[in-house]
């Protein structure tokens, strides 16, 4: 029976292959398990306390952060800090997985939209438990409150940013349209983008309809907010319909970018109509707008967001936070690290504006003279708004990060003329209610 | 040889009737389990357990942070009755399967036929056509595709098409083309199948005066039908699970206007962006059942059009 022989000859090979696969699988699961038990790695080399500190950012931020951490280790010889970083999207997913597995790093950088979810999931330490290790005396009370959930301080704001109308300086000036001024209203903004489109042949701005951030500024300008204090929706279908009708009309007139351009927005400045040379202005956060400098030949200028009839709408938003894991083995040392990163003058000088303009008020003044280039532009822009803006809202509720995507998607249906503004608004509000209920 | 076989059969039947009497039987069984253990462990820990957990999660509300909350069939009812975006994802996926799979198989067959009749350089062309299948699943090619079909991209500049990936009516086609382009794997299988068809059949047919087209319809297609069927089943299953191209081409959003919101993309969105793991699990189970059903239907219809050479023996 020849078949018999054949079978014998391939059997061992299959087994070997399976064994290899299984071994690989076991290695993978082992490393996962090792990762999982990492949080108990309380004290490591030479009896030192070992802390894990993770954050998102770029190589420049990495170099400066490492320098600051080295200084911290020098001042606290009993503590060793292991840092790791990645891009925002990867960071967000990795942190979520770690937190879900009970393995959150001792100290971590957090986004506004993460706080509520992590705090309510029991991942974050209440800073009130370690009052002696952290000094918050130099923080603006309104900004500090953004790190609170249910009255407990789960996160400390590290830097602040604010929305801006960023425009192609040369093109706007050449068009002869009056330059944006502080306190301009949304209808003045609309007139300006219409006029810009007429005179330059290019849309005056990115279609703001897809941006939840722009909508929030507009909404606050009308005395409302995205969310109420008890984490429900702070606006109605009518409000959203009005906003989308406003944007949709401008788009139909060609005053703002067409759907084909708007749909390519992905959070990078390279894919904005302004960055692609297809519009005169964009609305964006101030610090990331530095990317336009390399893309827009005539340079860019930062102008305030349009305001409502009697209130500005715009606000200083904490651009990132620091938090400590609730189940860290070393709460005191972890909080001390947070305190160092946010309050130490030497650390501040090293870090500069790499995470935005510091929230600590005396440090902000201390680093100001040393700022260069776009850091200085952002600093001056923020200084020009100082005292004019309302307090920021509390941290958005857990469902918000999904809703931000939904917002852009629903507006896609409007800008491709597949839904009316009202239909899309109803869609959004239905989804938002479901999202916030769960 | 014969004696060995008889001996084996005898031992086997003895083992079957009276296992206890056989010396070392238990030990051998134990050895088998030892050797099997890596696989069994792998299957249990990495496949069966996650599947069981996923089935359980599909009846819960689970956001990764708080413990799963039992909600019964709510995920399923919500999916079918309250979620317009779910149905848009179903529509996009079905449209994609119906466009991409036949186009890809047709192209694979045509190229395989061309290669078969080629005398020289077959090896080179076979590799050249196969290469995209190796590269195609990668993120980088999908990004190149996006750049090609973007507005101001190469295709737009050459043919003035406008940006396909930015137009709801066309984006899906751009993604389908990316799949069609990766026709290498089915092509290689077609080529192997074509080479199995006895040349006498064609010689006899041409003696009888049958045209090339007639020969294709009456000899090639029936003789190749098992291979066609195999490719059809495989590519259909793959098409239902398409993810990477749509993810890259639409920047993870399934846009424009949800036109490339494929099922798996929406599943990913629900699970990892919106943190509704329960809902995503429910979606995964529905997909599993649908793929199973579609495959079953394909197998059932295959009885009417797939011919096996050994059929005469039955």
mmCIF file with all atom_site columns, N, CA and C in Angstrom, chain A residues 1 4 18 22 25 93 99-100 117-118 120-121 123 260-261 263-265 276 278 402 405-406 409-410 412-413 416 418-419 427 431 435 437-438, chain B residues 1 5 8 38-39 41 46 61 63-66 74 84-85 88 146 150-151 166-168 253 256-258 261 268-270 273-276:
data_model
loop_
_atom_site.group_PDB
_atom_site.id
_atom_site.type_symbol
_atom_site.label_atom_id
_atom_site.label_alt_id
_atom_site.label_comp_id
_atom_site.label_asym_id
_atom_site.label_entity_id
_atom_site.label_seq_id
_atom_site.pdbx_PDB_ins_code
_atom_site.Cartn_x
_atom_site.Cartn_y
_atom_site.Cartn_z
_atom_site.occupancy
_atom_site.B_iso_or_equiv
_atom_site.pdbx_formal_charge
_atom_site.auth_seq_id
_atom_site.auth_comp_id
_atom_site.auth_asym_id
_atom_site.auth_atom_id
_atom_site.pdbx_PDB_model_num
ATOM 1   N N  . UNK A 1 1   ? 0.843   -1.231 0.000  1.00 0.00 ? 1   UNK A N  1
ATOM 2   C CA . UNK A 1 1   ? 0.000   0.000  0.000  1.00 0.00 ? 1   UNK A CA 1
ATOM 3   C C  . UNK A 1 1   ? 0.860   1.255  0.000  1.00 0.00 ? 1   UNK A C  1
ATOM 4   N N  . UNK A 1 4   ? 0.131   4.237  2.361  1.00 0.00 ? 4   UNK A N  1
ATOM 5   C CA . UNK A 1 4   ? 0.575   4.117  3.732  1.00 0.00 ? 4   UNK A CA 1
ATOM 6   C C  . UNK A 1 4   ? 1.921   4.805  3.948  1.00 0.00 ? 4   UNK A C  1
ATOM 7   N N  . UNK A 1 18  ? 3.167   21.931 13.427 1.00 0.00 ? 18  UNK A N  1
ATOM 8   C CA . UNK A 1 18  ? 2.174   22.267 14.446 1.00 0.00 ? 18  UNK A CA 1
ATOM 9   C C  . UNK A 1 18  ? 2.858   22.641 15.746 1.00 0.00 ? 18  UNK A C  1
ATOM 10  N N  . UNK A 1 22  ? 2.555   26.051 17.705 1.00 0.00 ? 22  UNK A N  1
ATOM 11  C CA . UNK A 1 22  ? 2.097   26.080 19.089 1.00 0.00 ? 22  UNK A CA 1
ATOM 12  C C  . UNK A 1 22  ? 3.139   26.746 19.982 1.00 0.00 ? 22  UNK A C  1
ATOM 13  N N  . UNK A 1 25  ? 2.941   30.309 19.508 1.00 0.00 ? 25  UNK A N  1
ATOM 14  C CA . UNK A 1 25  ? 1.748   30.808 20.184 1.00 0.00 ? 25  UNK A CA 1
ATOM 15  C C  . UNK A 1 25  ? 1.994   30.918 21.677 1.00 0.00 ? 25  UNK A C  1
ATOM 16  N N  . UNK A 1 93  ? -5.023  52.963 21.821 1.00 0.00 ? 93  UNK A N  1
ATOM 17  C CA . UNK A 1 93  ? -5.447  51.562 21.833 1.00 0.00 ? 93  UNK A CA 1
ATOM 18  C C  . UNK A 1 93  ? -4.635  50.735 22.826 1.00 0.00 ? 93  UNK A C  1
ATOM 19  N N  . UNK A 1 99  ? -5.170  49.032 30.349 1.00 0.00 ? 99  UNK A N  1
ATOM 20  C CA . UNK A 1 99  ? -6.075  49.385 31.442 1.00 0.00 ? 99  UNK A CA 1
ATOM 21  C C  . UNK A 1 99  ? -7.121  48.300 31.638 1.00 0.00 ? 99  UNK A C  1
ATOM 22  N N  . UNK A 1 100 ? -7.627  47.760 30.515 1.00 0.00 ? 100 UNK A N  1
ATOM 23  C CA . UNK A 1 100 ? -8.642  46.716 30.612 1.00 0.00 ? 100 UNK A CA 1
ATOM 24  C C  . UNK A 1 100 ? -8.060  45.469 31.271 1.00 0.00 ? 100 UNK A C  1
ATOM 25  N N  . UNK A 1 117 ? -13.879 58.099 30.920 1.00 0.00 ? 117 UNK A N  1
ATOM 26  C CA . UNK A 1 117 ? -13.917 56.656 30.762 1.00 0.00 ? 117 UNK A CA 1
ATOM 27  C C  . UNK A 1 117 ? -12.990 55.955 31.757 1.00 0.00 ? 117 UNK A C  1
ATOM 28  N N  . UNK A 1 118 ? -11.772 56.457 31.850 1.00 0.00 ? 118 UNK A N  1
ATOM 29  C CA . UNK A 1 118 ? -10.799 55.803 32.720 1.00 0.00 ? 118 UNK A CA 1
ATOM 30  C C  . UNK A 1 118 ? -11.140 55.995 34.194 1.00 0.00 ? 118 UNK A C  1
ATOM 31  N N  . UNK A 1 120 ? -14.160 56.527 35.491 1.00 0.00 ? 120 UNK A N  1
ATOM 32  C CA . UNK A 1 120 ? -15.345 55.759 35.878 1.00 0.00 ? 120 UNK A CA 1
ATOM 33  C C  . UNK A 1 120 ? -15.056 54.259 35.838 1.00 0.00 ? 120 UNK A C  1
ATOM 34  N N  . UNK A 1 121 ? -14.026 53.861 35.067 1.00 0.00 ? 121 UNK A N  1
ATOM 35  C CA . UNK A 1 121 ? -13.659 52.454 35.050 1.00 0.00 ? 121 UNK A CA 1
ATOM 36  C C  . UNK A 1 121 ? -12.736 52.084 36.202 1.00 0.00 ? 121 UNK A C  1
ATOM 37  N N  . UNK A 1 123 ? -9.690  53.158 36.813 1.00 0.00 ? 123 UNK A N  1
ATOM 38  C CA . UNK A 1 123 ? -8.285  52.991 36.428 1.00 0.00 ? 123 UNK A CA 1
ATOM 39  C C  . UNK A 1 123 ? -7.402  54.042 37.099 1.00 0.00 ? 123 UNK A C  1
ATOM 40  N N  . UNK A 1 260 ? -15.602 66.545 -1.436 1.00 0.00 ? 260 UNK A N  1
ATOM 41  C CA . UNK A 1 260 ? -14.462 65.703 -1.812 1.00 0.00 ? 260 UNK A CA 1
ATOM 42  C C  . UNK A 1 260 ? -13.209 66.090 -1.035 1.00 0.00 ? 260 UNK A C  1
ATOM 43  N N  . UNK A 1 261 ? -13.084 67.374 -0.695 1.00 0.00 ? 261 UNK A N  1
ATOM 44  C CA . UNK A 1 261 ? -11.939 67.821 0.098  1.00 0.00 ? 261 UNK A CA 1
ATOM 45  C C  . UNK A 1 261 ? -12.175 67.544 1.584  1.00 0.00 ? 261 UNK A C  1
ATOM 46  N N  . UNK A 1 263 ? -13.956 65.384 3.106  1.00 0.00 ? 263 UNK A N  1
ATOM 47  C CA . UNK A 1 263 ? -13.969 63.990 3.536  1.00 0.00 ? 263 UNK A CA 1
ATOM 48  C C  . UNK A 1 263 ? -12.560 63.443 3.762  1.00 0.00 ? 263 UNK A C  1
ATOM 49  N N  . UNK A 1 264 ? -11.558 64.135 3.245  1.00 0.00 ? 264 UNK A N  1
ATOM 50  C CA . UNK A 1 264 ? -10.192 63.640 3.411  1.00 0.00 ? 264 UNK A CA 1
ATOM 51  C C  . UNK A 1 264 ? -9.559  64.049 4.737  1.00 0.00 ? 264 UNK A C  1
ATOM 52  N N  . UNK A 1 265 ? -10.265 64.864 5.503  1.00 0.00 ? 265 UNK A N  1
ATOM 53  C CA . UNK A 1 265 ? -9.707  65.302 6.783  1.00 0.00 ? 265 UNK A CA 1
ATOM 54  C C  . UNK A 1 265 ? -9.489  64.103 7.694  1.00 0.00 ? 265 UNK A C  1
ATOM 55  N N  . UNK A 1 276 ? -3.290  71.597 1.545  1.00 0.00 ? 276 UNK A N  1
ATOM 56  C CA . UNK A 1 276 ? -3.171  71.141 0.160  1.00 0.00 ? 276 UNK A CA 1
ATOM 57  C C  . UNK A 1 276 ? -3.241  72.294 -0.833 1.00 0.00 ? 276 UNK A C  1
ATOM 58  N N  . UNK A 1 278 ? -5.741  74.337 -1.242 1.00 0.00 ? 278 UNK A N  1
ATOM 59  C CA . UNK A 1 278 ? -7.043  74.418 -1.879 1.00 0.00 ? 278 UNK A CA 1
ATOM 60  C C  . UNK A 1 278 ? -8.052  75.244 -1.093 1.00 0.00 ? 278 UNK A C  1
ATOM 61  N N  . UNK A 1 402 ? -16.305 58.240 20.375 1.00 0.00 ? 402 UNK A N  1
ATOM 62  C CA . UNK A 1 402 ? -17.016 57.613 19.258 1.00 0.00 ? 402 UNK A CA 1
ATOM 63  C C  . UNK A 1 402 ? -17.908 58.639 18.559 1.00 0.00 ? 402 UNK A C  1
ATOM 64  N N  . UNK A 1 405 ? -16.398 60.867 15.783 1.00 0.00 ? 405 UNK A N  1
ATOM 65  C CA . UNK A 1 405 ? -16.361 60.235 14.471 1.00 0.00 ? 405 UNK A CA 1
ATOM 66  C C  . UNK A 1 405 ? -17.744 60.247 13.833 1.00 0.00 ? 405 UNK A C  1
ATOM 67  N N  . UNK A 1 406 ? -18.751 59.924 14.642 1.00 0.00 ? 406 UNK A N  1
ATOM 68  C CA . UNK A 1 406 ? -20.115 59.924 14.138 1.00 0.00 ? 406 UNK A CA 1
ATOM 69  C C  . UNK A 1 406 ? -20.482 61.293 13.580 1.00 0.00 ? 406 UNK A C  1
ATOM 70  N N  . UNK A 1 409 ? -19.033 61.729 10.204 1.00 0.00 ? 409 UNK A N  1
ATOM 71  C CA . UNK A 1 409 ? -19.695 60.812 9.275  1.00 0.00 ? 409 UNK A CA 1
ATOM 72  C C  . UNK A 1 409 ? -21.084 61.287 8.884  1.00 0.00 ? 409 UNK A C  1
ATOM 73  N N  . UNK A 1 410 ? -21.818 61.753 9.884  1.00 0.00 ? 410 UNK A N  1
ATOM 74  C CA . UNK A 1 410 ? -23.173 62.220 9.591  1.00 0.00 ? 410 UNK A CA 1
ATOM 75  C C  . UNK A 1 410 ? -23.128 63.447 8.689  1.00 0.00 ? 410 UNK A C  1
ATOM 76  N N  . UNK A 1 412 ? -20.879 64.037 6.524  1.00 0.00 ? 412 UNK A N  1
ATOM 77  C CA . UNK A 1 412 ? -20.561 63.497 5.195  1.00 0.00 ? 412 UNK A CA 1
ATOM 78  C C  . UNK A 1 412 ? -21.844 63.257 4.395  1.00 0.00 ? 412 UNK A C  1
ATOM 79  N N  . UNK A 1 413 ? -22.843 62.708 5.067  1.00 0.00 ? 413 UNK A N  1
ATOM 80  C CA . UNK A 1 413 ? -24.119 62.426 4.392  1.00 0.00 ? 413 UNK A CA 1
ATOM 81  C C  . UNK A 1 413 ? -24.763 63.720 3.904  1.00 0.00 ? 413 UNK A C  1
ATOM 82  N N  . UNK A 1 416 ? -22.453 65.266 0.913  1.00 0.00 ? 416 UNK A N  1
ATOM 83  C CA . UNK A 1 416 ? -22.640 64.529 -0.343 1.00 0.00 ? 416 UNK A CA 1
ATOM 84  C C  . UNK A 1 416 ? -24.108 64.522 -0.775 1.00 0.00 ? 416 UNK A C  1
ATOM 85  N N  . UNK A 1 418 ? -26.793 63.355 0.562  1.00 0.00 ? 418 UNK A N  1
ATOM 86  C CA . UNK A 1 418 ? -27.557 62.122 0.701  1.00 0.00 ? 418 UNK A CA 1
ATOM 87  C C  . UNK A 1 418 ? -28.593 62.242 1.816  1.00 0.00 ? 418 UNK A C  1
ATOM 88  N N  . UNK A 1 419 ? -28.415 63.234 2.652  1.00 0.00 ? 419 UNK A N  1
ATOM 89  C CA . UNK A 1 419 ? -29.385 63.494 3.720  1.00 0.00 ? 419 UNK A CA 1
ATOM 90  C C  . UNK A 1 419 ? -29.536 65.001 3.856  1.00 0.00 ? 419 UNK A C  1
ATOM 91  N N  . UNK A 1 427 ? -30.321 61.727 13.102 1.00 0.00 ? 427 UNK A N  1
ATOM 92  C CA . UNK A 1 427 ? -29.488 60.529 13.164 1.00 0.00 ? 427 UNK A CA 1
ATOM 93  C C  . UNK A 1 427 ? -28.451 60.653 14.282 1.00 0.00 ? 427 UNK A C  1
ATOM 94  N N  . UNK A 1 431 ? -28.125 58.555 17.894 1.00 0.00 ? 431 UNK A N  1
ATOM 95  C CA . UNK A 1 431 ? -26.919 57.791 18.220 1.00 0.00 ? 431 UNK A CA 1
ATOM 96  C C  . UNK A 1 431 ? -26.272 58.300 19.508 1.00 0.00 ? 431 UNK A C  1
ATOM 97  N N  . UNK A 1 435 ? -25.407 56.281 22.853 1.00 0.00 ? 435 UNK A N  1
ATOM 98  C CA . UNK A 1 435 ? -24.003 56.234 23.262 1.00 0.00 ? 435 UNK A CA 1
ATOM 99  C C  . UNK A 1 435 ? -23.846 56.709 24.715 1.00 0.00 ? 435 UNK A C  1
ATOM 100 N N  . UNK A 1 437 ? -26.178 56.802 27.034 1.00 0.00 ? 437 UNK A N  1
ATOM 101 C CA . UNK A 1 437 ? -26.955 56.006 27.983 1.00 0.00 ? 437 UNK A CA 1
ATOM 102 C C  . UNK A 1 437 ? -26.118 54.835 28.487 1.00 0.00 ? 437 UNK A C  1
ATOM 103 N N  . UNK A 1 438 ? -25.337 54.256 27.558 1.00 0.00 ? 438 UNK A N  1
ATOM 104 C CA . UNK A 1 438 ? -24.611 53.047 27.940 1.00 0.00 ? 438 UNK A CA 1
ATOM 105 C C  . UNK A 1 438 ? -23.342 53.367 28.707 1.00 0.00 ? 438 UNK A C  1
ATOM 106 N N  . UNK B 2 1   ? 4.899   -6.692 2.618  1.00 0.00 ? 1   UNK B N  1
ATOM 107 C CA . UNK B 2 1   ? 3.956   -5.566 2.600  1.00 0.00 ? 1   UNK B CA 1
ATOM 108 C C  . UNK B 2 1   ? 2.558   -6.039 2.978  1.00 0.00 ? 1   UNK B C  1
ATOM 109 N N  . UNK B 2 5   ? 0.280   -5.346 6.436  1.00 0.00 ? 5   UNK B N  1
ATOM 110 C CA . UNK B 2 5   ? -1.054  -4.768 6.411  1.00 0.00 ? 5   UNK B CA 1
ATOM 111 C C  . UNK B 2 5   ? -2.029  -5.663 7.174  1.00 0.00 ? 5   UNK B C  1
ATOM 112 N N  . UNK B 2 8   ? -1.417  -5.385 10.768 1.00 0.00 ? 8   UNK B N  1
ATOM 113 C CA . UNK B 2 8   ? -1.922  -4.107 11.307 1.00 0.00 ? 8   UNK B CA 1
ATOM 114 C C  . UNK B 2 8   ? -3.434  -4.163 11.491 1.00 0.00 ? 8   UNK B C  1
ATOM 115 N N  . UNK B 2 38  ? 0.682   20.437 22.279 1.00 0.00 ? 38  UNK B N  1
ATOM 116 C CA . UNK B 2 38  ? 0.866   21.831 21.825 1.00 0.00 ? 38  UNK B CA 1
ATOM 117 C C  . UNK B 2 38  ? -0.312  22.302 20.975 1.00 0.00 ? 38  UNK B C  1
ATOM 118 N N  . UNK B 2 39  ? -0.773  21.386 20.110 1.00 0.00 ? 39  UNK B N  1
ATOM 119 C CA . UNK B 2 39  ? -1.869  21.781 19.236 1.00 0.00 ? 39  UNK B CA 1
ATOM 120 C C  . UNK B 2 39  ? -3.160  21.946 20.032 1.00 0.00 ? 39  UNK B C  1
ATOM 121 N N  . UNK B 2 41  ? -3.526  22.556 23.138 1.00 0.00 ? 41  UNK B N  1
ATOM 122 C CA . UNK B 2 41  ? -3.419  23.742 23.987 1.00 0.00 ? 41  UNK B CA 1
ATOM 123 C C  . UNK B 2 41  ? -3.657  25.002 23.152 1.00 0.00 ? 41  UNK B C  1
ATOM 124 N N  . UNK B 2 46  ? -6.195  29.538 22.250 1.00 0.00 ? 46  UNK B N  1
ATOM 125 C CA . UNK B 2 46  ? -6.164  30.643 21.294 1.00 0.00 ? 46  UNK B CA 1
ATOM 126 C C  . UNK B 2 46  ? -7.350  30.662 20.340 1.00 0.00 ? 46  UNK B C  1
ATOM 127 N N  . UNK B 2 61  ? -23.094 44.039 27.360 1.00 0.00 ? 61  UNK B N  1
ATOM 128 C CA . UNK B 2 61  ? -22.641 45.385 27.057 1.00 0.00 ? 61  UNK B CA 1
ATOM 129 C C  . UNK B 2 61  ? -21.276 45.495 27.723 1.00 0.00 ? 61  UNK B C  1
ATOM 130 N N  . UNK B 2 63  ? -17.478 47.571 27.737 1.00 0.00 ? 63  UNK B N  1
ATOM 131 C CA . UNK B 2 63  ? -16.704 48.702 27.216 1.00 0.00 ? 63  UNK B CA 1
ATOM 132 C C  . UNK B 2 63  ? -15.218 48.569 27.518 1.00 0.00 ? 63  UNK B C  1
ATOM 133 N N  . UNK B 2 64  ? -14.759 47.388 27.898 1.00 0.00 ? 64  UNK B N  1
ATOM 134 C CA . UNK B 2 64  ? -13.352 47.112 28.215 1.00 0.00 ? 64  UNK B CA 1
ATOM 135 C C  . UNK B 2 64  ? -12.980 47.516 29.637 1.00 0.00 ? 64  UNK B C  1
ATOM 136 N N  . UNK B 2 65  ? -13.657 48.502 30.208 1.00 0.00 ? 65  UNK B N  1
ATOM 137 C CA . UNK B 2 65  ? -13.242 49.004 31.515 1.00 0.00 ? 65  UNK B CA 1
ATOM 138 C C  . UNK B 2 65  ? -14.113 48.468 32.634 1.00 0.00 ? 65  UNK B C  1
ATOM 139 N N  . UNK B 2 66  ? -15.405 48.455 32.374 1.00 0.00 ? 66  UNK B N  1
ATOM 140 C CA . UNK B 2 66  ? -16.301 47.972 33.397 1.00 0.00 ? 66  UNK B CA 1
ATOM 141 C C  . UNK B 2 66  ? -16.666 46.523 33.082 1.00 0.00 ? 66  UNK B C  1
ATOM 142 N N  . UNK B 2 74  ? -30.203 42.161 23.191 1.00 0.00 ? 74  UNK B N  1
ATOM 143 C CA . UNK B 2 74  ? -30.306 43.562 22.793 1.00 0.00 ? 74  UNK B CA 1
ATOM 144 C C  . UNK B 2 74  ? -29.356 43.949 21.670 1.00 0.00 ? 74  UNK B C  1
ATOM 145 N N  . UNK B 2 84  ? -29.145 52.120 11.290 1.00 0.00 ? 84  UNK B N  1
ATOM 146 C CA . UNK B 2 84  ? -29.078 52.279 9.827  1.00 0.00 ? 84  UNK B CA 1
ATOM 147 C C  . UNK B 2 84  ? -27.662 52.068 9.294  1.00 0.00 ? 84  UNK B C  1
ATOM 148 N N  . UNK B 2 85  ? -26.657 52.425 10.108 1.00 0.00 ? 85  UNK B N  1
ATOM 149 C CA . UNK B 2 85  ? -25.282 52.296 9.640  1.00 0.00 ? 85  UNK B CA 1
ATOM 150 C C  . UNK B 2 85  ? -24.899 50.815 9.479  1.00 0.00 ? 85  UNK B C  1
ATOM 151 N N  . UNK B 2 88  ? -26.085 49.863 6.165  1.00 0.00 ? 88  UNK B N  1
ATOM 152 C CA . UNK B 2 88  ? -25.229 50.432 5.122  1.00 0.00 ? 88  UNK B CA 1
ATOM 153 C C  . UNK B 2 88  ? -23.967 49.585 4.965  1.00 0.00 ? 88  UNK B C  1
ATOM 154 N N  . UNK B 2 146 ? -4.670  54.558 -2.618 1.00 0.00 ? 146 UNK B N  1
ATOM 155 C CA . UNK B 2 146 ? -5.360  55.780 -2.239 1.00 0.00 ? 146 UNK B CA 1
ATOM 156 C C  . UNK B 2 146 ? -4.741  56.980 -2.959 1.00 0.00 ? 146 UNK B C  1
ATOM 157 N N  . UNK B 2 150 ? -6.706  59.288 -5.633 1.00 0.00 ? 150 UNK B N  1
ATOM 158 C CA . UNK B 2 150 ? -7.097  60.515 -4.946 1.00 0.00 ? 150 UNK B CA 1
ATOM 159 C C  . UNK B 2 150 ? -7.289  61.638 -5.967 1.00 0.00 ? 150 UNK B C  1
ATOM 160 N N  . UNK B 2 151 ? -7.926  62.726 -5.554 1.00 0.00 ? 151 UNK B N  1
ATOM 161 C CA . UNK B 2 151 ? -7.977  63.831 -6.500 1.00 0.00 ? 151 UNK B CA 1
ATOM 162 C C  . UNK B 2 151 ? -6.595  64.453 -6.608 1.00 0.00 ? 151 UNK B C  1
ATOM 163 N N  . UNK B 2 166 ? -12.771 59.843 -3.302 1.00 0.00 ? 166 UNK B N  1
ATOM 164 C CA . UNK B 2 166 ? -13.514 60.908 -2.614 1.00 0.00 ? 166 UNK B CA 1
ATOM 165 C C  . UNK B 2 166 ? -14.950 61.019 -3.106 1.00 0.00 ? 166 UNK B C  1
ATOM 166 N N  . UNK B 2 167 ? -15.339 60.097 -3.993 1.00 0.00 ? 167 UNK B N  1
ATOM 167 C CA . UNK B 2 167 ? -16.708 60.166 -4.506 1.00 0.00 ? 167 UNK B CA 1
ATOM 168 C C  . UNK B 2 167 ? -17.459 58.905 -4.101 1.00 0.00 ? 167 UNK B C  1
ATOM 169 N N  . UNK B 2 168 ? -18.585 59.104 -3.403 1.00 0.00 ? 168 UNK B N  1
ATOM 170 C CA . UNK B 2 168 ? -19.285 57.956 -2.832 1.00 0.00 ? 168 UNK B CA 1
ATOM 171 C C  . UNK B 2 168 ? -19.620 56.877 -3.872 1.00 0.00 ? 168 UNK B C  1
ATOM 172 N N  . UNK B 2 253 ? -12.331 55.311 8.111  1.00 0.00 ? 253 UNK B N  1
ATOM 173 C CA . UNK B 2 253 ? -13.663 55.840 8.384  1.00 0.00 ? 253 UNK B CA 1
ATOM 174 C C  . UNK B 2 253 ? -14.771 55.172 7.566  1.00 0.00 ? 253 UNK B C  1
ATOM 175 N N  . UNK B 2 256 ? -16.078 57.826 1.495  1.00 0.00 ? 256 UNK B N  1
ATOM 176 C CA . UNK B 2 256 ? -16.947 58.959 1.798  1.00 0.00 ? 256 UNK B CA 1
ATOM 177 C C  . UNK B 2 256 ? -18.414 58.556 1.946  1.00 0.00 ? 256 UNK B C  1
ATOM 178 N N  . UNK B 2 257 ? -19.080 59.210 2.858  1.00 0.00 ? 257 UNK B N  1
ATOM 179 C CA . UNK B 2 257 ? -20.506 58.988 3.108  1.00 0.00 ? 257 UNK B CA 1
ATOM 180 C C  . UNK B 2 257 ? -20.820 57.507 3.292  1.00 0.00 ? 257 UNK B C  1
ATOM 181 N N  . UNK B 2 258 ? -19.995 56.817 4.073  1.00 0.00 ? 258 UNK B N  1
ATOM 182 C CA . UNK B 2 258 ? -20.199 55.399 4.408  1.00 0.00 ? 258 UNK B CA 1
ATOM 183 C C  . UNK B 2 258 ? -20.181 54.464 3.203  1.00 0.00 ? 258 UNK B C  1
ATOM 184 N N  . UNK B 2 261 ? -17.929 51.542 3.938  1.00 0.00 ? 261 UNK B N  1
ATOM 185 C CA . UNK B 2 261 ? -18.040 51.058 5.317  1.00 0.00 ? 261 UNK B CA 1
ATOM 186 C C  . UNK B 2 261 ? -18.338 49.564 5.267  1.00 0.00 ? 261 UNK B C  1
ATOM 187 N N  . UNK B 2 268 ? -14.948 46.781 13.503 1.00 0.00 ? 268 UNK B N  1
ATOM 188 C CA . UNK B 2 268 ? -13.759 47.364 14.144 1.00 0.00 ? 268 UNK B CA 1
ATOM 189 C C  . UNK B 2 268 ? -14.118 48.684 14.815 1.00 0.00 ? 268 UNK B C  1
ATOM 190 N N  . UNK B 2 269 ? -14.869 49.484 14.084 1.00 0.00 ? 269 UNK B N  1
ATOM 191 C CA . UNK B 2 269 ? -15.279 50.788 14.602 1.00 0.00 ? 269 UNK B CA 1
ATOM 192 C C  . UNK B 2 269 ? -16.069 50.648 15.904 1.00 0.00 ? 269 UNK B C  1
ATOM 193 N N  . UNK B 2 270 ? -17.035 49.736 15.899 1.00 0.00 ? 270 UNK B N  1
ATOM 194 C CA . UNK B 2 270 ? -17.853 49.529 17.108 1.00 0.00 ? 270 UNK B CA 1
ATOM 195 C C  . UNK B 2 270 ? -16.994 49.019 18.268 1.00 0.00 ? 270 UNK B C  1
ATOM 196 N N  . UNK B 2 273 ? -13.134 51.624 18.390 1.00 0.00 ? 273 UNK B N  1
ATOM 197 C CA . UNK B 2 273 ? -13.268 53.075 18.435 1.00 0.00 ? 273 UNK B CA 1
ATOM 198 C C  . UNK B 2 273 ? -14.356 53.460 19.422 1.00 0.00 ? 273 UNK B C  1
ATOM 199 N N  . UNK B 2 274 ? -15.516 52.793 19.324 1.00 0.00 ? 274 UNK B N  1
ATOM 200 C CA . UNK B 2 274 ? -16.625 53.152 20.201 1.00 0.00 ? 274 UNK B CA 1
ATOM 201 C C  . UNK B 2 274 ? -16.637 52.332 21.485 1.00 0.00 ? 274 UNK B C  1
ATOM 202 N N  . UNK B 2 275 ? -15.705 51.369 21.626 1.00 0.00 ? 275 UNK B N  1
ATOM 203 C CA . UNK B 2 275 ? -15.643 50.522 22.820 1.00 0.00 ? 275 UNK B CA 1
ATOM 204 C C  . UNK B 2 275 ? -16.944 49.783 23.123 1.00 0.00 ? 275 UNK B C  1
ATOM 205 N N  . UNK B 2 276 ? -17.593 49.268 22.097 1.00 0.00 ? 276 UNK B N  1
ATOM 206 C CA . UNK B 2 276 ? -18.755 48.406 22.336 1.00 0.00 ? 276 UNK B CA 1
ATOM 207 C C  . UNK B 2 276 ? -18.366 47.003 21.923 1.00 0.00 ? 276 UNK B C  1
#
